[in-house]
mmCIF file of C-alpha atoms in Angstrom:
data_model
loop_
_atom_site.group_PDB
_atom_site.id
_atom_site.type_symbol
_atom_site.label_atom_id
_atom_site.label_comp_id
_atom_site.label_asym_id
_atom_site.label_seq_id
_atom_site.Cartn_x
_atom_site.Cartn_y
_atom_site.Cartn_z
ATOM 1 C CA MET A 1 141.391 -14.627 101.121
ATOM 2 C CA SER A 2 143.369 -12.032 99.083
ATOM 3 C CA THR A 3 140.141 -10.579 97.717
ATOM 4 C CA SER A 4 138.818 -10.113 101.260
ATOM 5 C CA ASN A 5 142.028 -8.379 102.348
ATOM 6 C CA SER A 6 141.891 -6.137 99.288
ATOM 7 C CA ASN A 7 138.286 -5.149 100.055
ATOM 8 C CA SER A 8 139.179 -4.441 103.683
ATOM 9 C CA ALA A 9 142.100 -2.249 102.668
ATOM 10 C CA ARG A 10 139.882 -0.376 100.218
ATOM 11 C CA MET A 11 137.263 0.195 102.922
ATOM 12 C CA ARG A 12 139.920 1.496 105.329
ATOM 13 C CA THR A 13 141.199 3.899 102.662
ATOM 14 C CA ILE A 14 137.682 5.191 101.974
ATOM 15 C CA PHE A 15 137.001 5.550 105.711
ATOM 16 C CA ARG A 16 140.227 7.507 106.260
ATOM 17 C CA SER A 17 139.435 9.738 103.300
ATOM 18 C CA LYS A 18 135.917 10.496 104.537
ATOM 19 C CA THR A 19 137.187 11.030 108.085
ATOM 20 C CA SER A 20 139.862 13.438 106.849
ATOM 21 C CA LYS A 21 137.300 15.417 104.868
ATOM 22 C CA THR A 22 134.986 15.561 107.876
ATOM 23 C CA LEU A 23 137.806 16.812 110.107
ATOM 24 C CA ASP A 24 138.747 19.421 107.513
ATOM 25 C CA ARG A 25 135.178 20.680 107.564
ATOM 26 C CA MET A 26 135.028 20.643 111.377
ATOM 27 C CA GLU A 27 138.447 22.265 111.994
ATOM 28 C CA ASP A 28 138.353 25.592 110.210
ATOM 29 C CA PRO A 29 141.774 27.270 110.706
ATOM 30 C CA ARG A 30 140.089 30.670 110.684
ATOM 31 C CA GLU A 31 138.016 29.747 113.709
ATOM 32 C CA THR A 32 141.100 28.300 115.423
ATOM 33 C CA LEU A 33 143.024 31.530 114.848
ATOM 34 C CA ASP A 34 140.139 33.620 116.151
ATOM 35 C CA ASP A 35 139.936 31.462 119.274
ATOM 36 C CA SER A 36 143.685 31.824 119.882
ATOM 37 C CA TYR A 37 143.431 35.584 119.416
ATOM 38 C CA ASP A 38 140.533 35.799 121.876
ATOM 39 C CA GLN A 39 142.553 33.854 124.455
ATOM 40 C CA GLN A 40 145.515 36.198 124.049
ATOM 41 C CA VAL A 41 143.251 39.229 124.406
ATOM 42 C CA LYS A 42 141.849 37.774 127.634
ATOM 43 C CA LEU A 43 145.381 37.211 128.968
ATOM 44 C CA LEU A 44 146.270 40.783 128.038
ATOM 45 C CA GLN A 45 143.219 42.031 129.929
ATOM 46 C CA GLN A 46 144.286 40.018 132.987
ATOM 47 C CA VAL A 47 147.769 41.545 132.862
ATOM 48 C CA ARG A 48 146.269 45.027 132.585
ATOM 49 C CA LEU A 49 144.024 44.328 135.585
ATOM 50 C CA ALA A 50 147.089 43.152 137.532
ATOM 51 C CA VAL A 51 148.933 46.354 136.600
ATOM 52 C CA ALA A 52 145.968 48.385 137.775
ATOM 53 C CA ASP A 53 145.742 46.441 141.055
ATOM 54 C CA VAL A 54 149.452 46.852 141.790
ATOM 55 C CA ALA A 55 149.294 50.529 140.883
ATOM 56 C CA THR A 56 146.333 50.946 143.243
ATOM 57 C CA ALA A 57 148.205 49.222 146.084
ATOM 58 C CA LYS A 58 151.262 51.342 145.381
ATOM 59 C CA LYS A 59 149.175 54.519 145.485
ATOM 60 C CA ARG A 60 147.597 53.464 148.758
ATOM 61 C CA ILE A 61 151.031 52.911 150.330
ATOM 62 C CA GLU A 62 152.195 56.221 148.887
ATOM 63 C CA LEU A 63 149.290 58.050 150.535
ATOM 64 C CA GLN A 64 149.936 56.215 153.789
ATOM 65 C CA GLY A 65 153.622 57.130 153.606
ATOM 66 C CA GLU A 66 152.763 60.792 153.033
ATOM 67 C CA GLU A 67 150.497 60.707 156.076
ATOM 68 C CA MET A 68 153.207 59.051 158.188
ATOM 69 C CA GLY A 69 155.777 61.580 156.908
ATOM 70 C CA ALA A 70 153.524 64.441 157.968
ATOM 71 C CA ARG A 71 153.149 62.865 161.431
ATOM 72 C CA TYR A 72 156.934 62.369 161.619
ATOM 73 C CA GLN A 73 157.463 66.046 160.947
ATOM 74 C CA ARG A 74 154.784 66.976 163.465
ATOM 75 C CA LEU A 75 156.379 64.824 166.198
ATOM 76 C CA GLY A 76 159.725 66.469 165.551
ATOM 77 C CA ALA A 77 158.156 69.910 165.909
ATOM 78 C CA GLN A 78 156.349 68.841 169.088
ATOM 79 C CA ALA A 79 159.596 67.525 170.608
ATOM 80 C CA ALA A 80 161.352 70.826 169.849
ATOM 81 C CA GLU A 81 158.475 72.855 171.306
ATOM 82 C CA ALA A 82 158.315 70.682 174.481
ATOM 83 C CA LEU A 83 162.054 71.057 175.011
ATOM 84 C CA ALA A 84 161.753 74.814 174.551
ATOM 85 C CA GLN A 85 159.080 74.879 177.256
ATOM 86 C CA GLY A 86 161.264 72.867 179.598
ATOM 87 C CA ARG A 87 159.200 69.696 179.230
ATOM 88 C CA GLU A 88 161.973 67.251 178.548
ATOM 89 C CA ASP A 89 159.658 64.350 179.331
ATOM 90 C CA LEU A 90 157.253 65.365 176.571
ATOM 91 C CA ALA A 91 160.140 65.938 174.199
ATOM 92 C CA ARG A 92 161.487 62.451 174.985
ATOM 93 C CA ALA A 93 158.002 60.886 174.421
ATOM 94 C CA ALA A 94 157.639 62.659 171.082
ATOM 95 C CA LEU A 95 161.089 61.489 169.963
ATOM 96 C CA GLU A 96 160.320 57.909 171.038
ATOM 97 C CA ARG A 97 157.126 57.906 168.988
ATOM 98 C CA ARG A 98 159.007 59.390 166.043
ATOM 99 C CA ALA A 99 161.645 56.676 166.329
ATOM 100 C CA MET A 100 158.915 53.994 166.308
ATOM 101 C CA LEU A 101 157.345 55.730 163.328
ATOM 102 C CA GLU A 102 160.664 55.615 161.511
ATOM 103 C CA GLY A 103 160.605 51.807 161.695
ATOM 104 C CA GLN A 104 157.109 51.729 160.298
ATOM 105 C CA VAL A 105 158.064 54.146 157.529
ATOM 106 C CA ALA A 106 161.084 51.992 156.687
ATOM 107 C CA GLN A 107 158.846 48.946 156.230
ATOM 108 C CA LEU A 108 156.422 51.016 154.170
ATOM 109 C CA GLN A 109 159.291 52.216 152.023
ATOM 110 C CA GLN A 110 160.348 48.620 151.362
ATOM 111 C CA GLN A 111 156.797 47.712 150.327
ATOM 112 C CA PHE A 112 156.580 50.776 148.108
ATOM 113 C CA THR A 113 159.905 49.941 146.449
ATOM 114 C CA ALA A 114 158.791 46.324 145.844
ATOM 115 C CA LEU A 115 155.453 47.454 144.404
ATOM 116 C CA ASP A 116 157.186 50.035 142.247
ATOM 117 C CA ARG A 117 159.507 47.358 140.864
ATOM 118 C CA GLN A 118 156.548 44.990 140.345
ATOM 119 C CA THR A 119 154.579 47.711 138.586
ATOM 120 C CA ALA A 120 157.463 48.367 136.204
ATOM 121 C CA GLN A 121 157.771 44.646 135.438
ATOM 122 C CA LEU A 122 154.048 44.255 134.819
ATOM 123 C CA GLN A 123 153.955 47.356 132.632
ATOM 124 C CA ASP A 124 156.857 46.012 130.593
ATOM 125 C CA ARG A 125 155.089 42.647 130.211
ATOM 126 C CA GLU A 126 151.874 44.446 129.286
ATOM 127 C CA ARG A 127 153.682 46.400 126.545
ATOM 128 C CA ARG A 128 155.366 43.296 125.140
ATOM 129 C CA LEU A 129 152.149 41.297 125.267
ATOM 130 C CA THR A 130 150.283 44.140 123.562
ATOM 131 C CA ASP A 131 152.850 44.115 120.745
ATOM 132 C CA GLN A 132 152.608 40.327 120.463
ATOM 133 C CA VAL A 133 148.808 40.395 120.331
ATOM 134 C CA ALA A 134 148.876 43.145 117.696
ATOM 135 C CA ALA A 135 151.411 41.206 115.594
ATOM 136 C CA PHE A 136 149.384 38.005 115.987
ATOM 137 C CA ARG A 137 146.233 39.836 114.908
ATOM 138 C CA ILE A 138 147.907 41.039 111.698
ATOM 139 C CA GLU A 139 149.278 37.571 110.944
ATOM 140 C CA LYS A 140 145.898 36.025 111.804
ATOM 141 C CA GLU A 141 144.034 38.262 109.386
ATOM 142 C CA THR A 142 146.646 37.619 106.686
ATOM 143 C CA ILE A 143 146.356 33.850 107.087
ATOM 144 C CA LYS A 144 142.556 34.041 107.141
ATOM 145 C CA ALA A 145 142.523 36.120 103.967
ATOM 146 C CA THR A 146 144.922 33.705 102.264
ATOM 147 C CA TYR A 147 142.858 30.713 103.360
ATOM 148 C CA THR A 148 139.632 32.353 102.180
ATOM 149 C CA ALA A 149 141.180 33.169 98.801
ATOM 150 C CA SER A 150 142.523 29.626 98.436
ATOM 151 C CA GLU A 151 139.153 28.193 99.421
ATOM 152 C CA ALA A 152 137.442 30.378 96.812
ATOM 153 C CA GLN A 153 139.969 29.252 94.206
ATOM 154 C CA VAL A 154 139.296 25.624 95.052
ATOM 155 C CA ARG A 155 135.544 26.167 94.685
ATOM 156 C CA ALA A 156 136.128 27.954 91.380
ATOM 157 C CA ASN A 157 138.361 25.153 90.106
ATOM 158 C CA GLU A 158 135.816 22.550 91.165
ATOM 159 C CA ALA A 159 133.070 24.550 89.466
ATOM 160 C CA VAL A 160 135.155 24.828 86.289
ATOM 161 C CA SER A 161 135.800 21.100 86.431
ATOM 162 C CA GLY A 162 132.078 20.464 86.776
ATOM 163 C CA ILE A 163 131.357 22.841 83.904
ATOM 164 C CA SER A 164 133.936 21.050 81.763
ATOM 165 C CA ASN A 165 132.253 17.730 82.434
ATOM 166 C CA THR A 166 128.875 19.288 81.642
ATOM 167 C CA ILE A 167 130.201 20.783 78.419
ATOM 168 C CA THR A 168 131.567 17.377 77.460
ATOM 169 C CA ASP A 169 128.165 15.820 78.088
ATOM 170 C CA VAL A 170 126.468 18.608 76.132
ATOM 171 C CA GLY A 171 128.896 18.105 73.263
ATOM 172 C CA SER A 172 128.121 14.395 73.196
ATOM 173 C CA SER A 173 124.396 15.164 73.210
ATOM 174 C CA LEU A 174 124.835 17.598 70.323
ATOM 175 C CA ASP A 175 126.797 15.018 68.345
ATOM 176 C CA ARG A 176 124.067 12.447 68.898
ATOM 177 C CA ALA A 177 121.405 14.988 67.942
ATOM 178 C CA ARG A 178 123.270 15.893 64.739
ATOM 179 C CA ASP A 179 123.550 12.222 63.832
ATOM 180 C CA ARG A 180 119.822 11.719 64.415
ATOM 181 C CA VAL A 181 118.958 14.790 62.325
ATOM 182 C CA ALA A 182 121.212 13.630 59.479
ATOM 183 C CA GLN A 183 119.662 10.165 59.619
ATOM 184 C CA MET A 184 116.150 11.637 59.601
ATOM 185 C CA GLN A 185 116.966 13.948 56.665
ATOM 186 C CA ALA A 186 118.395 11.049 54.689
ATOM 187 C CA ARG A 187 115.348 8.964 55.488
ATOM 188 C CA ALA A 188 113.019 11.804 54.424
ATOM 189 C CA ALA A 189 114.886 12.230 51.116
ATOM 190 C CA ALA A 190 114.821 8.476 50.498
ATOM 191 C CA THR A 191 111.100 8.221 51.161
ATOM 192 C CA ASP A 192 110.478 11.208 48.867
ATOM 193 C CA GLU A 193 112.328 9.412 46.094
ATOM 194 C CA LEU A 194 110.450 6.182 46.748
ATOM 195 C CA LEU A 195 107.120 8.008 46.690
ATOM 196 C CA ALA A 196 108.057 9.787 43.465
ATOM 197 C CA SER A 197 109.115 6.553 41.817
ATOM 198 C CA GLY A 198 105.961 4.783 42.909
ATOM 199 C CA VAL A 199 107.728 2.177 45.006
ATOM 200 C CA LEU A 200 105.907 3.512 48.085
ATOM 201 C CA THR A 201 102.238 4.367 48.021
ATOM 202 C CA ASP A 202 101.165 7.790 49.276
ATOM 203 C CA LEU A 203 98.118 6.938 51.392
ATOM 204 C CA THR A 204 97.208 10.628 51.663
ATOM 205 C CA ALA A 205 97.031 11.133 47.870
ATOM 206 C CA ALA A 206 93.709 11.187 46.005
ATOM 207 C CA PRO A 207 92.540 8.000 44.227
ATOM 208 C CA ASP A 208 94.129 7.458 40.791
ATOM 209 C CA ALA A 209 96.742 10.130 41.480
ATOM 210 C CA ASP A 210 99.394 7.999 39.798
ATOM 211 C CA ILE A 211 97.412 8.010 36.546
ATOM 212 C CA GLU A 212 97.007 11.756 36.735
ATOM 213 C CA ARG A 213 100.750 12.182 37.181
ATOM 214 C CA GLN A 214 101.463 10.016 34.163
ATOM 215 C CA LEU A 215 98.917 11.909 32.019
ATOM 216 C CA ALA A 216 100.396 15.215 33.117
ATOM 217 C CA ALA A 217 103.837 14.001 32.134
ATOM 218 C CA VAL A 218 102.515 12.897 28.665
ATOM 219 C CA SER A 219 100.804 16.288 28.170
ATOM 220 C CA ALA A 220 103.957 18.140 29.089
ATOM 221 C CA GLN A 221 105.963 16.081 26.631
ATOM 222 C CA ALA A 222 103.367 16.694 23.873
ATOM 223 C CA GLU A 223 103.518 20.445 24.502
ATOM 224 C CA ILE A 224 107.287 20.382 24.182
ATOM 225 C CA GLU A 225 106.979 18.506 20.848
ATOM 226 C CA ARG A 226 104.402 21.041 19.589
ATOM 227 C CA GLN A 227 106.636 23.987 20.451
ATOM 228 C CA LEU A 228 109.585 22.286 18.785
ATOM 229 C CA GLN A 229 107.631 21.743 15.550
ATOM 230 C CA ALA A 230 106.427 25.325 15.560
ATOM 231 C CA MET A 231 109.983 26.584 15.932
ATOM 232 C CA LYS A 232 111.081 24.437 13.024
ATOM 233 C CA GLY A 233 108.255 25.764 10.832
ATOM 234 C CA SER A 234 108.918 29.480 11.269
ATOM 235 C CA SER A 235 112.010 31.052 12.697
ATOM 236 C CA GLY A 236 110.227 34.472 13.041
ATOM 237 C CA GLN A 237 107.433 32.934 14.970
ATOM 238 C CA ALA A 238 109.999 31.224 17.145
ATOM 239 C CA ARG A 239 111.547 34.588 17.932
ATOM 240 C CA GLY A 240 108.155 36.029 18.671
ATOM 241 C CA ALA A 241 107.440 33.160 20.988
ATOM 242 C CA THR A 242 110.677 33.499 22.888
ATOM 243 C CA GLU A 243 111.043 37.280 23.012
ATOM 244 C CA ARG A 244 108.757 39.245 25.385
ATOM 245 C CA PRO A 245 109.436 43.008 25.318
ATOM 246 C CA GLY A 246 109.174 45.158 28.417
ATOM 247 C CA PRO A 247 110.138 44.669 32.040
ATOM 248 C CA ASP A 248 106.957 42.666 32.791
ATOM 249 C CA GLY A 249 107.519 40.222 30.016
ATOM 250 C CA TRP A 250 108.241 37.480 32.508
ATOM 251 C CA LEU A 251 104.585 37.570 33.579
ATOM 252 C CA SER A 252 103.522 36.061 30.263
ATOM 253 C CA ILE A 253 105.993 33.158 30.396
ATOM 254 C CA GLY A 254 104.096 29.859 30.248
ATOM 255 C CA ARG A 255 100.869 31.487 29.157
ATOM 256 C CA ALA A 256 99.299 30.946 25.695
ATOM 257 C CA GLY A 257 99.850 33.969 23.445
#
Protein backbone atom coordinates (compact mmCIF):
# COMPACT_ATOMS: atom_id res chain seq x y z
CA MET A 1 0.00 0.00 0.00
CA SER A 2 2.86 2.42 0.88
CA THR A 3 4.65 1.54 -2.35
CA SER A 4 1.53 2.39 -4.35
CA ASN A 5 1.17 5.74 -2.57
CA SER A 6 4.84 6.49 -3.18
CA ASN A 7 4.48 5.73 -6.91
CA SER A 8 1.37 7.92 -7.12
CA ALA A 9 3.13 10.81 -5.42
CA ARG A 10 6.09 10.42 -7.77
CA MET A 11 3.78 10.45 -10.80
CA ARG A 12 2.03 13.60 -9.53
CA THR A 13 5.41 15.31 -9.06
CA ILE A 14 6.51 14.37 -12.58
CA PHE A 15 3.16 15.52 -14.02
CA ARG A 16 3.39 18.89 -12.23
CA SER A 17 6.96 19.33 -13.42
CA LYS A 18 6.08 18.59 -17.04
CA THR A 19 2.98 20.79 -16.83
CA SER A 20 5.03 23.67 -15.41
CA LYS A 21 7.59 23.34 -18.19
CA THR A 22 4.84 23.27 -20.81
CA LEU A 23 3.24 26.40 -19.35
CA ASP A 24 6.62 28.14 -19.28
CA ARG A 25 7.02 27.39 -22.97
CA MET A 26 3.46 28.51 -23.77
CA GLU A 27 3.50 31.72 -21.67
CA ASP A 28 6.39 33.78 -22.98
CA PRO A 29 6.56 36.99 -20.88
CA ARG A 30 7.83 38.88 -23.92
CA GLU A 31 4.67 38.08 -25.83
CA THR A 32 2.55 39.00 -22.79
CA LEU A 33 4.29 42.38 -22.52
CA ASP A 34 3.84 43.04 -26.23
CA ASP A 35 0.14 42.21 -25.97
CA SER A 36 -0.28 44.56 -23.00
CA TYR A 37 1.54 47.31 -24.88
CA ASP A 38 -0.68 46.83 -27.94
CA GLN A 39 -3.78 47.11 -25.75
CA GLN A 40 -2.53 50.34 -24.20
CA VAL A 41 -1.75 51.76 -27.63
CA LYS A 42 -5.29 50.93 -28.76
CA LEU A 43 -6.73 52.67 -25.67
CA LEU A 44 -4.54 55.69 -26.39
CA GLN A 45 -5.85 55.78 -29.96
CA GLN A 46 -9.43 55.68 -28.65
CA VAL A 47 -8.73 58.60 -26.32
CA ARG A 48 -7.20 60.57 -29.19
CA LEU A 49 -10.25 59.85 -31.35
CA ALA A 50 -12.48 61.06 -28.50
CA VAL A 51 -10.43 64.26 -28.22
CA ALA A 52 -10.78 64.79 -31.95
CA ASP A 53 -14.55 64.17 -31.83
CA VAL A 54 -15.07 66.59 -28.94
CA ALA A 55 -12.87 69.18 -30.63
CA THR A 56 -14.92 68.80 -33.81
CA ALA A 57 -18.19 69.26 -31.90
CA LYS A 58 -16.74 72.26 -30.11
CA LYS A 59 -15.67 73.81 -33.41
CA ARG A 60 -19.11 73.23 -34.88
CA ILE A 61 -20.76 75.00 -31.93
CA GLU A 62 -18.19 77.78 -32.20
CA LEU A 63 -19.06 78.34 -35.87
CA GLN A 64 -22.76 78.23 -35.04
CA GLY A 65 -22.23 80.74 -32.24
CA GLU A 66 -20.35 83.08 -34.58
CA GLU A 67 -23.22 82.86 -37.06
CA MET A 68 -25.78 83.56 -34.32
CA GLY A 69 -23.65 86.46 -33.04
CA ALA A 70 -23.59 87.98 -36.51
CA ARG A 71 -27.39 87.64 -36.73
CA TYR A 72 -27.73 89.19 -33.25
CA GLN A 73 -25.75 92.20 -34.38
CA ARG A 74 -27.76 92.42 -37.59
CA LEU A 75 -31.08 92.37 -35.70
CA GLY A 76 -29.86 95.15 -33.45
CA ALA A 77 -28.93 97.25 -36.47
CA GLN A 78 -32.29 96.51 -38.12
CA ALA A 79 -34.17 97.56 -34.96
CA ALA A 80 -32.24 100.85 -34.84
CA GLU A 81 -32.86 101.52 -38.54
CA ALA A 82 -36.61 100.71 -38.24
CA LEU A 83 -36.95 103.05 -35.27
CA ALA A 84 -35.13 105.77 -37.20
CA GLN A 85 -37.64 105.36 -40.03
CA GLY A 86 -40.55 105.59 -37.63
CA ARG A 87 -41.38 101.89 -37.87
CA GLU A 88 -41.64 101.09 -34.21
CA ASP A 89 -43.45 97.85 -35.01
CA LEU A 90 -40.52 96.58 -37.07
CA ALA A 91 -38.09 97.72 -34.40
CA ARG A 92 -40.10 95.83 -31.76
CA ALA A 93 -40.17 92.65 -33.95
CA ALA A 94 -36.42 92.82 -34.48
CA LEU A 95 -35.79 93.24 -30.75
CA GLU A 96 -38.12 90.33 -29.94
CA ARG A 97 -36.23 88.07 -32.34
CA ARG A 98 -32.93 89.25 -30.87
CA ALA A 99 -34.19 88.48 -27.37
CA MET A 100 -35.17 84.95 -28.49
CA LEU A 101 -31.77 84.61 -30.12
CA GLU A 102 -30.11 85.58 -26.86
CA GLY A 103 -31.68 82.55 -25.17
CA GLN A 104 -30.43 80.29 -27.91
CA VAL A 105 -26.96 81.82 -27.71
CA ALA A 106 -26.96 81.32 -23.94
CA GLN A 107 -27.67 77.61 -24.38
CA LEU A 108 -25.00 77.40 -27.07
CA GLN A 109 -22.55 79.11 -24.75
CA GLN A 110 -23.26 76.53 -22.05
CA GLN A 111 -22.65 73.69 -24.52
CA PHE A 112 -19.46 75.34 -25.73
CA THR A 113 -18.21 75.79 -22.16
CA ALA A 114 -18.99 72.13 -21.33
CA LEU A 115 -17.24 70.91 -24.49
CA ASP A 116 -14.28 73.15 -23.80
CA ARG A 117 -13.97 71.71 -20.29
CA GLN A 118 -14.38 68.16 -21.66
CA THR A 119 -11.75 68.81 -24.32
CA ALA A 120 -9.28 70.00 -21.69
CA GLN A 121 -9.94 66.92 -19.56
CA LEU A 122 -9.52 64.55 -22.49
CA GLN A 123 -6.35 66.29 -23.62
CA ASP A 124 -4.94 66.00 -20.11
CA ARG A 125 -5.83 62.29 -20.01
CA GLU A 126 -4.32 61.83 -23.47
CA ARG A 127 -1.04 63.43 -22.31
CA ARG A 128 -0.88 61.31 -19.16
CA LEU A 129 -1.75 58.14 -21.04
CA THR A 130 0.88 58.95 -23.67
CA ASP A 131 3.50 59.30 -20.92
CA GLN A 132 2.36 56.04 -19.32
CA VAL A 133 2.49 54.16 -22.62
CA ALA A 134 5.96 55.56 -23.37
CA ALA A 135 7.21 54.59 -19.89
CA PHE A 136 5.65 51.13 -20.23
CA ARG A 137 7.31 50.68 -23.62
CA ILE A 138 10.75 51.45 -22.15
CA GLU A 139 10.18 49.10 -19.21
CA LYS A 140 8.79 46.45 -21.57
CA GLU A 141 11.85 46.54 -23.79
CA THR A 142 14.14 46.45 -20.74
CA ILE A 143 12.37 43.41 -19.31
CA LYS A 144 12.38 41.68 -22.71
CA ALA A 145 16.09 42.32 -23.13
CA THR A 146 16.80 41.02 -19.62
CA TYR A 147 14.66 37.94 -20.22
CA THR A 148 16.35 37.27 -23.56
CA ALA A 149 19.80 37.61 -21.99
CA SER A 150 18.84 35.31 -19.11
CA GLU A 151 17.38 32.79 -21.54
CA ALA A 152 20.60 32.86 -23.57
CA GLN A 153 22.62 32.37 -20.39
CA VAL A 154 20.49 29.39 -19.44
CA ARG A 155 21.01 27.84 -22.87
CA ALA A 156 24.75 28.50 -22.60
CA ASN A 157 24.91 26.95 -19.13
CA GLU A 158 22.95 23.93 -20.32
CA ALA A 159 25.26 23.62 -23.32
CA VAL A 160 28.32 23.86 -21.07
CA SER A 161 26.82 21.23 -18.81
CA GLY A 162 26.24 18.97 -21.80
CA ILE A 163 29.79 19.60 -23.01
CA SER A 164 31.13 18.76 -19.56
CA ASN A 165 29.27 15.46 -19.59
CA THR A 166 30.57 14.78 -23.10
CA ILE A 167 34.12 15.60 -22.07
CA THR A 168 33.76 13.23 -19.12
CA ASP A 169 32.59 10.49 -21.46
CA VAL A 170 35.43 11.25 -23.88
CA GLY A 171 37.92 11.14 -21.02
CA SER A 172 36.61 7.74 -19.96
CA SER A 173 36.86 6.51 -23.54
CA LEU A 174 40.44 7.76 -23.77
CA ASP A 175 41.34 6.02 -20.52
CA ARG A 176 39.86 2.77 -21.79
CA ALA A 177 41.68 3.18 -25.10
CA ARG A 178 45.00 3.80 -23.33
CA ASP A 179 44.49 0.70 -21.22
CA ARG A 180 43.74 -1.38 -24.32
CA VAL A 181 46.81 -0.01 -26.12
CA ALA A 182 49.04 -0.74 -23.11
CA GLN A 183 47.62 -4.25 -22.87
CA MET A 184 48.17 -4.83 -26.59
CA GLN A 185 51.75 -3.51 -26.43
CA ALA A 186 52.53 -5.76 -23.49
CA ARG A 187 51.00 -8.70 -25.30
CA ALA A 188 53.03 -7.92 -28.45
CA ALA A 189 56.27 -7.71 -26.43
CA ALA A 190 55.46 -10.96 -24.63
CA THR A 191 54.73 -12.81 -27.86
CA ASP A 192 57.96 -11.46 -29.37
CA GLU A 193 59.88 -12.87 -26.43
CA LEU A 194 58.07 -16.20 -26.68
CA LEU A 195 58.79 -16.41 -30.40
CA ALA A 196 62.45 -15.55 -29.84
CA SER A 197 62.79 -18.15 -27.12
CA GLY A 198 61.11 -20.80 -29.23
CA VAL A 199 58.20 -21.34 -26.86
CA LEU A 200 55.83 -20.18 -29.62
CA THR A 201 56.18 -21.34 -33.18
CA ASP A 202 56.28 -18.72 -35.93
CA LEU A 203 53.98 -20.25 -38.56
CA THR A 204 55.09 -17.64 -41.11
CA ALA A 205 58.80 -18.55 -40.81
CA ALA A 206 60.54 -20.76 -43.38
CA PRO A 207 61.01 -24.48 -42.59
CA ASP A 208 64.01 -25.23 -40.34
CA ALA A 209 64.37 -21.55 -39.44
CA ASP A 210 65.15 -22.49 -35.85
CA ILE A 211 68.17 -24.52 -36.99
CA GLU A 212 69.38 -21.64 -39.11
CA ARG A 213 69.14 -19.29 -36.15
CA GLN A 214 71.15 -21.65 -33.98
CA LEU A 215 73.83 -22.09 -36.68
CA ALA A 216 74.03 -18.33 -37.13
CA ALA A 217 74.51 -17.91 -33.41
CA VAL A 218 77.32 -20.58 -33.41
CA SER A 219 79.03 -18.86 -36.38
CA ALA A 220 78.87 -15.50 -34.68
CA GLN A 221 80.40 -16.95 -31.54
CA ALA A 222 83.18 -18.64 -33.58
CA GLU A 223 83.98 -15.34 -35.30
CA ILE A 224 84.27 -13.62 -31.95
CA GLU A 225 86.68 -16.35 -30.74
CA ARG A 226 88.77 -16.00 -33.93
CA GLN A 227 89.07 -12.24 -33.52
CA LEU A 228 90.00 -12.68 -29.87
CA GLN A 229 92.80 -15.13 -30.72
CA ALA A 230 94.11 -12.84 -33.44
CA MET A 231 94.24 -9.94 -31.01
CA LYS A 232 96.16 -12.05 -28.53
CA GLY A 233 98.67 -13.10 -31.20
CA SER A 234 99.64 -9.64 -32.43
CA SER A 235 98.91 -6.37 -30.74
CA GLY A 236 99.84 -4.40 -33.94
CA GLN A 237 97.47 -6.41 -36.00
CA ALA A 238 94.83 -5.81 -33.37
CA ARG A 239 95.35 -2.07 -33.73
CA GLY A 240 95.18 -2.37 -37.48
CA ALA A 241 91.96 -4.29 -37.18
CA THR A 242 90.33 -1.79 -34.88
CA GLU A 243 91.62 1.48 -36.34
CA ARG A 244 90.13 2.68 -39.66
CA PRO A 245 91.58 6.03 -40.81
CA GLY A 246 89.49 8.63 -42.60
CA PRO A 247 85.95 9.88 -42.19
CA ASP A 248 84.50 6.92 -44.15
CA GLY A 249 86.18 4.34 -42.03
CA TRP A 250 82.85 3.30 -40.57
CA LEU A 251 81.87 1.89 -43.98
CA SER A 252 84.39 -0.92 -43.60
CA ILE A 253 83.21 -1.98 -40.13
CA GLY A 254 82.12 -5.63 -40.22
CA ARG A 255 83.72 -6.28 -43.57
CA ALA A 256 86.73 -8.61 -44.06
CA GLY A 257 89.94 -6.63 -44.58
